[in-house]
Amino acid sequence: MLEEIVYASTARGSTESLLVMAILLGEAQRNNARDGLTGALAAHDGRFYQALEGQGQMLDLLLRRLARDPRHADIRILGRRPIDQRAFADWNMANATITPAQGVELNEMMGDEAPSAANVVRLLHSALAKAPSTD
């Protein structure tokens, strides 16, 4: 069964370094391609936000890897649900760059006792839509 999981974690180390983010995204793209996962990752104010899609057992394996990954702390699952189709089907791991306005919205969302996973996914999609074209 296809599932979606959305989480936030505290970054251990800089999320401002392009090299650090390039390495993280490269590893995620390689591992996700191998495991049949798709999704998007954003870094903002020292936190990672990620939406992932794939088979439930592969998502479980990924969560176990993340729990051991020294770059992540305080992993908080915002939502997990079955899905009929992928929202990020075109990306093994997309880099969602958060704009200042989106950052304000994300901070407000995360201030809620129970942040909406659907709103985080919507914001990640919005960040991808506003990313500069590489064509």
mmCIF file of C-alpha atoms in Angstrom:
data_model
loop_
_atom_site.group_PDB
_atom_site.id
_atom_site.type_symbol
_atom_site.label_atom_id
_atom_site.label_comp_id
_atom_site.label_asym_id
_atom_site.label_seq_id
_atom_site.Cartn_x
_atom_site.Cartn_y
_atom_site.Cartn_z
ATOM 1 C CA MET A 1 0.000 0.000 0.000
ATOM 2 C CA LEU A 2 1.243 3.458 -0.932
ATOM 3 C CA GLU A 3 1.651 5.804 2.045
ATOM 4 C CA GLU A 4 2.702 9.361 2.791
ATOM 5 C CA ILE A 5 4.656 10.404 5.852
ATOM 6 C CA VAL A 6 5.440 13.982 6.856
ATOM 7 C CA TYR A 7 7.944 14.815 9.572
ATOM 8 C CA ALA A 8 9.953 17.650 11.057
ATOM 9 C CA SER A 9 13.293 17.296 12.816
ATOM 10 C CA THR A 10 15.881 19.502 14.440
ATOM 11 C CA ALA A 11 19.011 19.774 12.310
ATOM 12 C CA ARG A 12 22.282 18.978 14.012
ATOM 13 C CA GLY A 13 24.632 21.209 12.097
ATOM 14 C CA SER A 14 24.149 23.972 9.589
ATOM 15 C CA THR A 15 21.231 23.991 7.175
ATOM 16 C CA GLU A 16 22.628 27.181 5.612
ATOM 17 C CA SER A 17 25.608 25.465 3.976
ATOM 18 C CA LEU A 18 25.035 24.648 0.310
ATOM 19 C CA LEU A 19 27.596 21.845 0.534
ATOM 20 C CA VAL A 20 25.888 20.228 3.526
ATOM 21 C CA MET A 21 22.496 20.414 1.823
ATOM 22 C CA ALA A 22 23.888 19.122 -1.499
ATOM 23 C CA ILE A 23 25.384 16.097 0.256
ATOM 24 C CA LEU A 24 22.163 15.412 2.169
ATOM 25 C CA LEU A 25 19.999 15.750 -0.945
ATOM 26 C CA GLY A 26 22.365 13.588 -3.005
ATOM 27 C CA GLU A 27 22.247 10.801 -0.413
ATOM 28 C CA ALA A 28 18.462 11.072 -0.146
ATOM 29 C CA GLN A 29 18.002 10.981 -3.928
ATOM 30 C CA ARG A 30 20.206 7.896 -4.268
ATOM 31 C CA ASN A 31 18.590 6.023 -1.354
ATOM 32 C CA ASN A 32 15.044 6.994 -2.332
ATOM 33 C CA ALA A 33 15.562 5.896 -5.932
ATOM 34 C CA ARG A 34 16.779 2.529 -4.640
ATOM 35 C CA ASP A 35 13.836 2.204 -2.217
ATOM 36 C CA GLY A 36 11.078 3.480 -4.535
ATOM 37 C CA LEU A 37 10.444 6.608 -2.445
ATOM 38 C CA THR A 38 9.585 10.106 -3.629
ATOM 39 C CA GLY A 39 9.275 13.363 -1.744
ATOM 40 C CA ALA A 40 10.488 16.833 -0.907
ATOM 41 C CA LEU A 41 12.835 18.246 1.724
ATOM 42 C CA ALA A 42 13.063 21.786 3.066
ATOM 43 C CA ALA A 43 15.410 23.299 5.626
ATOM 44 C CA HIS A 44 14.297 26.351 7.594
ATOM 45 C CA ASP A 45 15.469 27.926 10.862
ATOM 46 C CA GLY A 46 17.566 24.925 11.868
ATOM 47 C CA ARG A 47 14.881 22.358 11.121
ATOM 48 C CA PHE A 48 14.213 19.864 8.360
ATOM 49 C CA TYR A 49 10.706 19.355 6.947
ATOM 50 C CA GLN A 50 10.115 16.388 4.722
ATOM 51 C CA ALA A 51 7.248 14.665 2.946
ATOM 52 C CA LEU A 52 7.899 11.145 1.684
ATOM 53 C CA GLU A 53 5.824 8.695 -0.329
ATOM 54 C CA GLY A 54 6.209 5.005 -0.945
ATOM 55 C CA GLN A 55 5.473 1.536 0.337
ATOM 56 C CA GLY A 56 4.890 1.421 4.096
ATOM 57 C CA GLN A 57 7.730 -0.995 4.854
ATOM 58 C CA MET A 58 10.211 1.209 2.953
ATOM 59 C CA LEU A 59 9.037 4.266 4.895
ATOM 60 C CA ASP A 60 9.533 2.307 8.136
ATOM 61 C CA LEU A 61 13.109 1.462 7.097
ATOM 62 C CA LEU A 62 13.756 5.108 6.275
ATOM 63 C CA LEU A 63 12.452 6.233 9.671
ATOM 64 C CA ARG A 64 14.824 3.792 11.381
ATOM 65 C CA ARG A 65 17.736 5.194 9.331
ATOM 66 C CA LEU A 66 16.735 8.763 10.211
ATOM 67 C CA ALA A 67 16.630 7.880 13.923
ATOM 68 C CA ARG A 68 20.309 6.839 13.644
ATOM 69 C CA ASP A 69 21.336 9.739 11.385
ATOM 70 C CA PRO A 70 23.498 12.201 13.345
ATOM 71 C CA ARG A 71 22.143 15.106 11.241
ATOM 72 C CA HIS A 72 18.630 14.725 12.717
ATOM 73 C CA ALA A 73 17.336 15.112 16.271
ATOM 74 C CA ASP A 74 13.856 15.297 17.775
ATOM 75 C CA ILE A 75 12.089 13.688 14.815
ATOM 76 C CA ARG A 76 8.393 14.555 15.006
ATOM 77 C CA ILE A 77 5.944 12.675 12.785
ATOM 78 C CA LEU A 78 3.316 15.192 11.683
ATOM 79 C CA GLY A 79 1.229 12.706 9.753
ATOM 80 C CA ARG A 80 1.122 9.308 8.109
ATOM 81 C CA ARG A 81 -1.674 8.159 5.836
ATOM 82 C CA PRO A 82 -2.466 5.876 2.906
ATOM 83 C CA ILE A 83 -2.533 7.627 -0.468
ATOM 84 C CA ASP A 84 -3.859 6.717 -3.906
ATOM 85 C CA GLN A 85 -1.217 8.640 -5.845
ATOM 86 C CA ARG A 86 2.057 10.418 -5.203
ATOM 87 C CA ALA A 87 2.138 14.191 -4.806
ATOM 88 C CA PHE A 88 5.898 14.282 -5.545
ATOM 89 C CA ALA A 89 6.041 11.566 -8.197
ATOM 90 C CA ASP A 90 8.595 13.447 -10.300
ATOM 91 C CA TRP A 91 11.208 13.703 -7.538
ATOM 92 C CA ASN A 92 13.160 11.073 -5.619
ATOM 93 C CA MET A 93 13.944 14.011 -3.333
ATOM 94 C CA ALA A 94 13.104 17.571 -4.318
ATOM 95 C CA ASN A 95 14.823 20.527 -2.690
ATOM 96 C CA ALA A 96 12.020 22.846 -1.556
ATOM 97 C CA THR A 97 13.507 26.308 -0.955
ATOM 98 C CA ILE A 98 11.467 28.239 1.599
ATOM 99 C CA THR A 99 10.894 31.933 0.865
ATOM 100 C CA PRO A 100 10.758 34.463 3.740
ATOM 101 C CA ALA A 101 6.940 34.624 3.485
ATOM 102 C CA GLN A 102 6.690 30.824 3.489
ATOM 103 C CA GLY A 103 9.045 30.771 6.470
ATOM 104 C CA VAL A 104 6.641 32.934 8.457
ATOM 105 C CA GLU A 105 3.771 30.600 7.516
ATOM 106 C CA LEU A 106 5.822 27.515 8.407
ATOM 107 C CA ASN A 107 6.791 28.982 11.795
ATOM 108 C CA GLU A 108 3.125 29.707 12.523
ATOM 109 C CA MET A 109 2.138 26.163 11.514
ATOM 110 C CA MET A 110 4.793 24.617 13.720
ATOM 111 C CA GLY A 111 3.628 26.739 16.649
ATOM 112 C CA ASP A 112 0.360 24.787 16.644
ATOM 113 C CA GLU A 113 0.071 21.917 19.098
ATOM 114 C CA ALA A 114 -0.771 19.566 16.213
ATOM 115 C CA PRO A 115 0.607 20.992 12.943
ATOM 116 C CA SER A 116 -1.232 19.870 9.823
ATOM 117 C CA ALA A 117 0.765 17.478 7.658
ATOM 118 C CA ALA A 118 -1.429 18.447 4.693
ATOM 119 C CA ASN A 119 -0.477 22.110 5.157
ATOM 120 C CA VAL A 120 3.227 21.211 5.266
ATOM 121 C CA VAL A 121 2.822 19.243 2.010
ATOM 122 C CA ARG A 122 0.989 22.200 0.447
ATOM 123 C CA LEU A 123 3.791 24.549 1.524
ATOM 124 C CA LEU A 124 6.476 22.218 0.120
ATOM 125 C CA HIS A 125 4.617 22.125 -3.213
ATOM 126 C CA SER A 126 4.341 25.905 -3.177
ATOM 127 C CA ALA A 127 8.078 26.228 -2.493
ATOM 128 C CA LEU A 128 8.846 23.961 -5.456
ATOM 129 C CA ALA A 129 6.550 25.986 -7.712
ATOM 130 C CA LYS A 130 8.375 29.203 -6.771
ATOM 131 C CA ALA A 131 11.850 27.756 -7.242
ATOM 132 C CA PRO A 132 13.850 29.374 -10.038
ATOM 133 C CA SER A 133 13.871 27.426 -13.278
ATOM 134 C CA THR A 134 17.068 25.618 -14.248
ATOM 135 C CA ASP A 135 16.114 25.497 -17.959
#
